[in-house]
Short mmCIF file of C-alpha atoms in Angstrom, two decimals:
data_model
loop_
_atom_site.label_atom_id
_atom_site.label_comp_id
_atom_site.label_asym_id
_atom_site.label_seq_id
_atom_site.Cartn_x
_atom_site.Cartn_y
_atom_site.Cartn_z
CA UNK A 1 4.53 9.60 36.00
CA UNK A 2 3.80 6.98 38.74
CA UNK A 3 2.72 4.08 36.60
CA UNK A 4 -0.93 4.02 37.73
CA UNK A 5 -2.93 3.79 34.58
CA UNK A 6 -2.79 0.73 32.49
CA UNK A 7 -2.41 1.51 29.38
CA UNK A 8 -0.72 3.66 26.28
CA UNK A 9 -0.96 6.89 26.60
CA UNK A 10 -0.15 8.99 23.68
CA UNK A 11 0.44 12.50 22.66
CA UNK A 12 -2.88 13.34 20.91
CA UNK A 13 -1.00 16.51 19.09
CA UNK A 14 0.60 13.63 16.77
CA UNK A 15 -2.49 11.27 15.92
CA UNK A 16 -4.10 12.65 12.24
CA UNK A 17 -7.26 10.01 12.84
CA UNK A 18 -8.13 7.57 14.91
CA UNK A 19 -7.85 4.76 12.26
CA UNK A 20 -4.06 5.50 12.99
CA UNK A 21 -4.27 4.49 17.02
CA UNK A 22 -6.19 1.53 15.72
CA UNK A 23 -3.61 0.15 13.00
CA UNK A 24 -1.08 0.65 15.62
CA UNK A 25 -2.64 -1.20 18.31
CA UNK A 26 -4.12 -4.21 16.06
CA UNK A 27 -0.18 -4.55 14.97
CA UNK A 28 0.66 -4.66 18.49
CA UNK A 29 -1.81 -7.56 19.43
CA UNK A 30 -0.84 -9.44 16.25
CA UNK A 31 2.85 -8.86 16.97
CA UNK A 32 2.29 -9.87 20.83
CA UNK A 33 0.32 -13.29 19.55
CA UNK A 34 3.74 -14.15 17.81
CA UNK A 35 5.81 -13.33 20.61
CA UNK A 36 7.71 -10.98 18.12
CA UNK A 37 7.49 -7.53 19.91
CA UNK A 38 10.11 -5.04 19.64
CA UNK A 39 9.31 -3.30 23.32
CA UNK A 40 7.77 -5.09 26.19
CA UNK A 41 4.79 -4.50 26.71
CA UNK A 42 1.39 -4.70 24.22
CA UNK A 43 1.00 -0.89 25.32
CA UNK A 44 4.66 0.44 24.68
CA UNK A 45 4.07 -1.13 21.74
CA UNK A 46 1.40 0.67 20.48
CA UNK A 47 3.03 3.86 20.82
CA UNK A 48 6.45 2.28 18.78
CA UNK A 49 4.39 1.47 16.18
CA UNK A 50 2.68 5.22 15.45
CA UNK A 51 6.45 6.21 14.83
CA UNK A 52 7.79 5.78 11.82
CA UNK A 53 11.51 5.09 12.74
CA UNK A 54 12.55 2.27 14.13
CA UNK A 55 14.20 3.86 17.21
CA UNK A 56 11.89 3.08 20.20
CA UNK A 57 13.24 5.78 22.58
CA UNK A 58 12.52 8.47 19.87
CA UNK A 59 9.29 7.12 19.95
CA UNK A 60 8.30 7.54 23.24
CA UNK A 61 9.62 10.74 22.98
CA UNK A 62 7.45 11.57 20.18
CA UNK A 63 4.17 9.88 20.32
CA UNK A 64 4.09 9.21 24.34
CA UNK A 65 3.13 11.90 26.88
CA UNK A 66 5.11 14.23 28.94
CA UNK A 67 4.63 16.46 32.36
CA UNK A 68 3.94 19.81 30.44
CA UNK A 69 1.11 18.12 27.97
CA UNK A 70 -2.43 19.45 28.13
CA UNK A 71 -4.00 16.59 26.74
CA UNK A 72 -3.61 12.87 26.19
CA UNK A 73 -5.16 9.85 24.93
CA UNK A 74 -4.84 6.78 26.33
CA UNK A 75 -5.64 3.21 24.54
CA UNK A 76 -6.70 0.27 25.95
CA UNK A 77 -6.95 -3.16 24.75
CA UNK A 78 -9.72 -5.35 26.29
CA UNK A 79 -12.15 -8.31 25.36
CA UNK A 80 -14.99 -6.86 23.60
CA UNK A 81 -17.26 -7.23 26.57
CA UNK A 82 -14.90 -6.47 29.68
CA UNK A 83 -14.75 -2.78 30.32
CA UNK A 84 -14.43 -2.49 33.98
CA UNK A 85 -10.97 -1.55 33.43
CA UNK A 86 -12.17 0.96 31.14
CA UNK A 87 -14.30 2.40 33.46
CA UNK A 88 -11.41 2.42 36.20
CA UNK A 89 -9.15 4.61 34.20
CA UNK A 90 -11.22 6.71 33.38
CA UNK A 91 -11.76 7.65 36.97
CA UNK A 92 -8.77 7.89 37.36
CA UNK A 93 -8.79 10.98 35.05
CA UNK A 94 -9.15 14.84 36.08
CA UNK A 95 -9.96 16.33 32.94
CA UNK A 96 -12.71 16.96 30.08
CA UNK A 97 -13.29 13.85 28.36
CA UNK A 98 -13.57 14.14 24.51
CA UNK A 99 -14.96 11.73 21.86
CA UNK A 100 -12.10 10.09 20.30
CA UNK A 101 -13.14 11.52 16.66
CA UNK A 102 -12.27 14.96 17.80
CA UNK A 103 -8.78 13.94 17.91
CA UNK A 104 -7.74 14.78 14.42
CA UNK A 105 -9.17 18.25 15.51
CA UNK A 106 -5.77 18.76 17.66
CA UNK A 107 -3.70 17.11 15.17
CA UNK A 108 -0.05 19.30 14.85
CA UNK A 109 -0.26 18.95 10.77
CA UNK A 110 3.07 20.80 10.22
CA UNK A 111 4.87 18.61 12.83
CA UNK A 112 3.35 15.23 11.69
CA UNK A 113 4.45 15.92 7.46
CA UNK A 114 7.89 16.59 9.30
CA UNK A 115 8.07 13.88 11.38
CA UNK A 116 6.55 11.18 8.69
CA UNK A 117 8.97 13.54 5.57
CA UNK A 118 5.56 13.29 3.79
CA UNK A 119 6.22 14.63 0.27
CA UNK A 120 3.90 17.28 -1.07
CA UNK A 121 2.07 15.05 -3.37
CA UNK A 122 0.77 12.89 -0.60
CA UNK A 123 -1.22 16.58 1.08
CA UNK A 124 -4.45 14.91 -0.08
CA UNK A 125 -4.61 12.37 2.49
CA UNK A 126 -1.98 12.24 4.91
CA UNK A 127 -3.89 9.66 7.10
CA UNK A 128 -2.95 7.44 4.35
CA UNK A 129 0.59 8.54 4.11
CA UNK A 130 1.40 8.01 7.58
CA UNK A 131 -0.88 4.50 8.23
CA UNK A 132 1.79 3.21 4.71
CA UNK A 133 4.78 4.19 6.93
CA UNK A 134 3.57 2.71 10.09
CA UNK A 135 2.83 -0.64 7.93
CA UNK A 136 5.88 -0.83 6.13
CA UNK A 137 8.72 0.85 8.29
CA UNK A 138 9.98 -2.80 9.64
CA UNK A 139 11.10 -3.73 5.88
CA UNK A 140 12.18 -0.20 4.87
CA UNK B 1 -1.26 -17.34 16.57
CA UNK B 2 -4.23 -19.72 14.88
CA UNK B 3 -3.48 -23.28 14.28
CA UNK B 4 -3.84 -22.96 10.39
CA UNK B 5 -1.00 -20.32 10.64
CA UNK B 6 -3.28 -17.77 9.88
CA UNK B 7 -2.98 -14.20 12.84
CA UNK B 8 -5.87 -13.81 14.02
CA UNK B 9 -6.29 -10.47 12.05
CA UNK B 10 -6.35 -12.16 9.06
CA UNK B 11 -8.88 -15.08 10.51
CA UNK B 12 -11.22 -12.29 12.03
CA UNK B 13 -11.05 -10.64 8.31
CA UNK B 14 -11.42 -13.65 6.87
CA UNK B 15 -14.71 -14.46 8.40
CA UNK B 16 -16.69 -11.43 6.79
CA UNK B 17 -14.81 -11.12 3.10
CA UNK B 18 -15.21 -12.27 -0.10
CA UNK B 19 -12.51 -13.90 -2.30
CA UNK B 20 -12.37 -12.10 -5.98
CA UNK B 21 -9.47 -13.56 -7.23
CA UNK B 22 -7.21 -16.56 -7.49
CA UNK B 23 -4.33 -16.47 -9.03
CA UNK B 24 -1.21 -18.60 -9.19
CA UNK B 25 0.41 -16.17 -6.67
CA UNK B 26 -2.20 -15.17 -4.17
CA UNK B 27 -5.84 -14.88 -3.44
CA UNK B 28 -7.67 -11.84 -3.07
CA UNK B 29 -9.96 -10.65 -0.98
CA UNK B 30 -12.49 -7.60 -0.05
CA UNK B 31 -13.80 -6.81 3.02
CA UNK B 32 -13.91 -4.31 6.11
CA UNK B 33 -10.78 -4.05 8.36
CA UNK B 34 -10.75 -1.83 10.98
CA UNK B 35 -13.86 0.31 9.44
CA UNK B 36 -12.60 0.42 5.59
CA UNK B 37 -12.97 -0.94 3.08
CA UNK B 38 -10.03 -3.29 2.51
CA UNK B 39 -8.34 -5.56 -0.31
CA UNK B 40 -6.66 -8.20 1.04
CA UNK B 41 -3.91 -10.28 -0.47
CA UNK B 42 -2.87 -13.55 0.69
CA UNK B 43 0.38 -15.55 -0.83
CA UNK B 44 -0.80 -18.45 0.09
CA UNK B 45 2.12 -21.48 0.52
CA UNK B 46 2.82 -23.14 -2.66
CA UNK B 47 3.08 -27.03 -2.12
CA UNK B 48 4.60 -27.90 -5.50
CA UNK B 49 8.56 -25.44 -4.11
CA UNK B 50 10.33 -26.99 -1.48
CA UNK B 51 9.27 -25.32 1.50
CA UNK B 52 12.60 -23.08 2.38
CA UNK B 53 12.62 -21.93 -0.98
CA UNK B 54 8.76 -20.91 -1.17
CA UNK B 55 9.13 -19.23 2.24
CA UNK B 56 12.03 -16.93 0.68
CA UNK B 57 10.35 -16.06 -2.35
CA UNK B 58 6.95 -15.29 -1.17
CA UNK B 59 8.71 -13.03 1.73
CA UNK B 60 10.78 -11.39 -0.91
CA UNK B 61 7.87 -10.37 -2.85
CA UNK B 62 5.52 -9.34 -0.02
CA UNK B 63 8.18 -7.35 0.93
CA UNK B 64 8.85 -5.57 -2.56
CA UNK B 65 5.58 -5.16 -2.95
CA UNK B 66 4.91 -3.00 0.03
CA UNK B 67 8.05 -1.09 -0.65
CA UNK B 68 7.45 -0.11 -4.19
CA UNK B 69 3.94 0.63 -3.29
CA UNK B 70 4.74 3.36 -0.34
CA UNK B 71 7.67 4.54 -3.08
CA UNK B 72 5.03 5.15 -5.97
CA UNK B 73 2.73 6.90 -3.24
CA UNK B 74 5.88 9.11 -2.02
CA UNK B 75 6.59 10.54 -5.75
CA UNK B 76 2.56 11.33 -5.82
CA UNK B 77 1.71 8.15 -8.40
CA UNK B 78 -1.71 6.97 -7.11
CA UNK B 79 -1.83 3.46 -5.67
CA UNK B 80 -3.40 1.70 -2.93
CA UNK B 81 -2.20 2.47 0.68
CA UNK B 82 -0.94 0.06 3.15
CA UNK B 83 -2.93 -0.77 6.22
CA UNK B 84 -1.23 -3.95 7.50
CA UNK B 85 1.66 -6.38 6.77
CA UNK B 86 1.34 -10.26 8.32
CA UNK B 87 5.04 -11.64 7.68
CA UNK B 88 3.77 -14.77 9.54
CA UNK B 89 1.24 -15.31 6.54
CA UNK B 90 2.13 -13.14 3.82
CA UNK B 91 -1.10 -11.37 3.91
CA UNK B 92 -0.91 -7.65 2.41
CA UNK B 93 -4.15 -5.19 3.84
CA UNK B 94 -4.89 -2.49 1.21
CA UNK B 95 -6.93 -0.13 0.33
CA UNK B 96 -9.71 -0.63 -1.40
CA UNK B 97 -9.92 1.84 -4.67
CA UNK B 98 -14.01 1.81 -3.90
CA UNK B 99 -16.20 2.53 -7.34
CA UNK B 100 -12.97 1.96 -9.58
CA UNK B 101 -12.77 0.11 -12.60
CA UNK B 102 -10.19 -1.89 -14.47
CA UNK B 103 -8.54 0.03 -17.61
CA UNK B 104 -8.94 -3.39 -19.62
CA UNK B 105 -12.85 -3.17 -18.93
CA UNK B 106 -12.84 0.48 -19.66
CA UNK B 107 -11.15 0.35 -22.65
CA UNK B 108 -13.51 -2.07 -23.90
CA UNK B 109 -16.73 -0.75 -22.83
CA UNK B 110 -15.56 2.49 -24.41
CA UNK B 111 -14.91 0.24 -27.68
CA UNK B 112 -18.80 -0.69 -27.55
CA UNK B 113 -19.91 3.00 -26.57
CA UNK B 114 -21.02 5.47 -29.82
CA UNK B 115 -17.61 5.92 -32.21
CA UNK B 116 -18.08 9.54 -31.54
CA UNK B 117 -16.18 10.21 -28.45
CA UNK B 118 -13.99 6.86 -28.48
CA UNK B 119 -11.60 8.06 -29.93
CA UNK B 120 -11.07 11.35 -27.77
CA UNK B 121 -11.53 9.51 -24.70
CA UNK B 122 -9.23 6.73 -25.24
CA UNK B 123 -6.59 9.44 -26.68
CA UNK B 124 -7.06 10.98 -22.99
CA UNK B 125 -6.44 7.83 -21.31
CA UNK B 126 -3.84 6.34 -23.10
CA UNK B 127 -1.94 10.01 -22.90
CA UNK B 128 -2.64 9.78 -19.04
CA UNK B 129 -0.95 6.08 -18.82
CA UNK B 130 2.04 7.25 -20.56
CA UNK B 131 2.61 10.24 -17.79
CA UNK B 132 1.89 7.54 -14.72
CA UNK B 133 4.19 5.40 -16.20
CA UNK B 134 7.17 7.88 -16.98
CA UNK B 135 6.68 9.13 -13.43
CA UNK B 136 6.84 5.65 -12.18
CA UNK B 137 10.51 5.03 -13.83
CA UNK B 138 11.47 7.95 -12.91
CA UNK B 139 11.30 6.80 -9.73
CA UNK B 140 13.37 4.11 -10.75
CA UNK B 141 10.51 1.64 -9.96
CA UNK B 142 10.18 -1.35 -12.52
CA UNK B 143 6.25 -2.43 -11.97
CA UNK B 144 7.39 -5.96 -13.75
CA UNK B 145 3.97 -6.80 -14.44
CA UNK B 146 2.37 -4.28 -16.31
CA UNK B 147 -1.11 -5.11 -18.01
CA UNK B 148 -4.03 -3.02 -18.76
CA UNK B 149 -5.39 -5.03 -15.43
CA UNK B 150 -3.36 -4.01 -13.11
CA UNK B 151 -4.41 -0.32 -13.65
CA UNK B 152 -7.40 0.94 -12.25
CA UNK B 153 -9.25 3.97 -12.75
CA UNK B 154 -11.17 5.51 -10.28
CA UNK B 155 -13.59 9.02 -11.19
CA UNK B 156 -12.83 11.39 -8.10
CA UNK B 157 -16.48 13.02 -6.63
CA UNK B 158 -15.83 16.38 -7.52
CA UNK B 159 -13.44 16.39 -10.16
CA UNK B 160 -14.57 15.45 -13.88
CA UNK B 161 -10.65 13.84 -13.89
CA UNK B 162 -10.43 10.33 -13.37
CA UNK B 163 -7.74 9.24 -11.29
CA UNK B 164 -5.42 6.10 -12.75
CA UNK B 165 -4.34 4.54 -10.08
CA UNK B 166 -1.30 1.25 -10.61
CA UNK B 167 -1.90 -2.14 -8.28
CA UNK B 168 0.27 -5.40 -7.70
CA UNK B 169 3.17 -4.45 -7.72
CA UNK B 170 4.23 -8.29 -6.28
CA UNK B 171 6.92 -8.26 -9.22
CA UNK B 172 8.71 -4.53 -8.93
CA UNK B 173 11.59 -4.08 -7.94
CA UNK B 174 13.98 -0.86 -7.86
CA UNK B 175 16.12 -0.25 -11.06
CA UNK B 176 17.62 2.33 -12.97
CA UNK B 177 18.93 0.31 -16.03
CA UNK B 178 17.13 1.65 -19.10
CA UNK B 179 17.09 -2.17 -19.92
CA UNK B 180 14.70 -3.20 -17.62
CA UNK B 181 12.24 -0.33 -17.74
CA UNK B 182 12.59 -1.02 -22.01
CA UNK B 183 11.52 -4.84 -20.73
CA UNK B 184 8.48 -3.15 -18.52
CA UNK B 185 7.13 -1.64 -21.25
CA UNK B 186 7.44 -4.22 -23.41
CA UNK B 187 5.45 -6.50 -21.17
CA UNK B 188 2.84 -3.81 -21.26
CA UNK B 189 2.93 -3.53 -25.08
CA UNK B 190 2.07 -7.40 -25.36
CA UNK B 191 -0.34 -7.75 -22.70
CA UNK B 192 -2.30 -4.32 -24.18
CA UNK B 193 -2.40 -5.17 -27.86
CA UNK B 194 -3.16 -8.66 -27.11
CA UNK B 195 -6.25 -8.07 -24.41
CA UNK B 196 -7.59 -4.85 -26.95
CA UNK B 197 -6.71 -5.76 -30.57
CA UNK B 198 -6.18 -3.64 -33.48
CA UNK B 199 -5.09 -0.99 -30.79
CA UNK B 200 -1.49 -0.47 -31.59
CA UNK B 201 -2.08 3.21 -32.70
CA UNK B 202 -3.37 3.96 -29.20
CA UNK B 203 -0.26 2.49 -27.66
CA UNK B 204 1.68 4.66 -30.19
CA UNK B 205 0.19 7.31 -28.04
CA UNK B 206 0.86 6.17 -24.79
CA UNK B 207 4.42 5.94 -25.66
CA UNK B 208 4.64 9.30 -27.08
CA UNK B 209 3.23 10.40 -24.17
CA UNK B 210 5.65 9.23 -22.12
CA UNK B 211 8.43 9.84 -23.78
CA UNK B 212 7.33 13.57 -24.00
CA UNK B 213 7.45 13.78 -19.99
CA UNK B 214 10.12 11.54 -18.77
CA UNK B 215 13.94 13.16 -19.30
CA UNK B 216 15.55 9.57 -19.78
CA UNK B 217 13.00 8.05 -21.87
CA UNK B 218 15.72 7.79 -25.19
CA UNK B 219 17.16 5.00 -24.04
CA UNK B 220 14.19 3.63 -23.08
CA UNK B 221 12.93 3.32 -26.53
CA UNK B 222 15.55 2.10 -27.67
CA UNK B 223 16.00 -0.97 -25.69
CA UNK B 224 12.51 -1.35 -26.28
CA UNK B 225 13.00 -1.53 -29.91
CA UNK B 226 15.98 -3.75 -29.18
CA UNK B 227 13.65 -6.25 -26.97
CA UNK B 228 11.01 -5.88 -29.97
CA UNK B 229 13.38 -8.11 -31.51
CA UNK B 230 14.89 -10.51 -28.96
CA UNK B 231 12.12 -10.93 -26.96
CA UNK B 232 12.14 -9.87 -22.92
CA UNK B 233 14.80 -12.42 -21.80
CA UNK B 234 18.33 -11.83 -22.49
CA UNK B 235 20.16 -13.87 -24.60
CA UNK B 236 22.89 -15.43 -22.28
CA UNK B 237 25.14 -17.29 -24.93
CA UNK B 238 28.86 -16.57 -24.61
#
């Protein structure tokens, strides 16, 4: 990894929905606005907040990407109408670009209720089970 | 952060909601966050506590709220899921239960329906309380402000079943002390017979029906008698 792309780039294998990458990233703006971060930077950020422990290098380990991945998804956060940046990353990538609602369509179910310890009765929606961790795991 | 002391999450929100309640704790509001449909609920400061003190409790219970509510969810009991927490403002983003209705206003609008099926249907519902509630302290989680308004009940697409689901949850807190889940369902005994009168047969029910399906519910009832007579407070002479 060289450092070249600006921005997070997760592990797509772990993100149930979208909505997820979202909640994540709007906590990391609000938490960046307060100067209360627990990484660095807004975009490590994003990726500690998917997890639902508190340890950041577990984390990354988790939720970031790694050499043998064969897919990612990267999140940036821009001013509504500034996307040259966007457009710059993206070619920057070799690869078959998907729209970001096909995500949940990778989603590694069995590792996320493992990861999250979802209980069986939460099976109906587990977007909702892991968004309540990610929301509440600073107070747990 | 916003000059009012608002995040900017909350302003943006703000901007496109509507309030539908005020209480003496918190406003509430609905709106969109993110794409969903979303309750939010503010504490806002209160003027009249000294300001260290008001800053402690209002943490404290936009903490325990949160917590009980991702508890209740764990052990399967339907409640609202958490989107967002603002510490800064003590703003709580939930889901919104779309298309649900309070079980005070469905009690009573089954109290005007025909007196054919009112009686079956509110047998159903107060028999479906009781379970939600014995799973609830069996979870050791004391709701602390249990009224027939603070339960909503929301008719799933495909399933006949109508799911109860329990909100605010601002006073819970975790305890296993038969005590305090006697004083929980106490509260709920005065706040149901006094919003739907002449109902005290139905809430008969609801207490059979939990103590038919939660193990520990014996001593339950009887500190509930015992508070019957005291009242909820504790008598703290000698």
């Amino acid at each position: 990894m060289e450092g070249k792309i600006d921005g997070a780039l997760i592990n797509p294998f772990m993100i149930v929905h979208p909505f997820e990458v979202l909640v994540a990233a709007n906590k990391a703006v609000h938490l960046h606005r307060i100067g209360k971060m627990k990484t660095r930077r807004m975009y490590s950020e994003i990726i500690y907040n998917l997890s639902p422990t508190n340890n950041i290098s577990d984390a990354f380990k988790r939720f970031g990407t790694s050499d043998s991945d064969t897919a990612v998804l990267i999140v940036l956060v821009h001013p509504t109408d500034e996307t040259r940046h966007m457009t710059e990353v993206m070619a920057k990538v070799d690869g078959q670009q998907i729209p970001v609602e096909d995500v949940s369509k990778m989603v590694d179910t069995a590792q996320i209720k493992k990861l999250y310890r979802t209980t069986p009765q939460e099976d109906s929606c587990l977007l909702d089970a892991v968004v309540c961790r990610m929301a509440v795991k600073d107070v747990i | 952060m916003a000059v009012d002391g608002r995040s900017v999450a909350v302003q943006q929100f703000l901007k496109k909601t509507e309030l539908i309640k005020q209480g003496a704790e918190a406003r509430v509001y609905r709106g969109i966050f993110l794409g969903k449909p979303t309750i939010l609920k503010e504490r806002f400061p209160k003027l009249y506590r000294h300001p260290l003190l008001d800053e402690k409790l209002t943490h404290r219970r936009t903490v325990q709220e949160v917590r009980a509510l991702l508890r209740c969810r764990k052990a399967g009991i339907s409640a609202p899921a958490v989107y967002f927490v603002d510490y800064t403002c003590h703003c709580i983003f939930l889901e919104d239960i779309v298309g649900s209705v309070t079980v005070r206003d469905y009690i009573t609008s089954i109290q005007l329906s025909p007196q054919k099926s009112q009686e079956e249907r509110l047998d159903h519902l107060a028999k479906k309380m009781g379970l939600v509630l014995a799973k609830m302290h069996e979870e050791d989680v004391i709701h602390g402000d249990l009224t027939t308004s603070n339960m909503l009940l929301k008719v799933g697409g495909d399933t006949e079943e109508a799911d109860l689901f329990l909100i605010d949850f601002g006073l819970s807190y975790i305890s296993a002390l038969p005590e305090d889940k006697g004083v929980d369902m106490y509260v709920l005994e005065k706040a149901f017979l006094s919003t739907h009168p002449n109902t005290e047969a139905l809430f008969e029910k609801l207490l059979k029906a939990y103590t038919a399906s939660y193990r520990k519910s014996h001593s339950v009832i009887n500190k509930l008698n015992e508070v019957r007579l005291r009242g909820r407070k504790r008598s703290m002479v000698g």
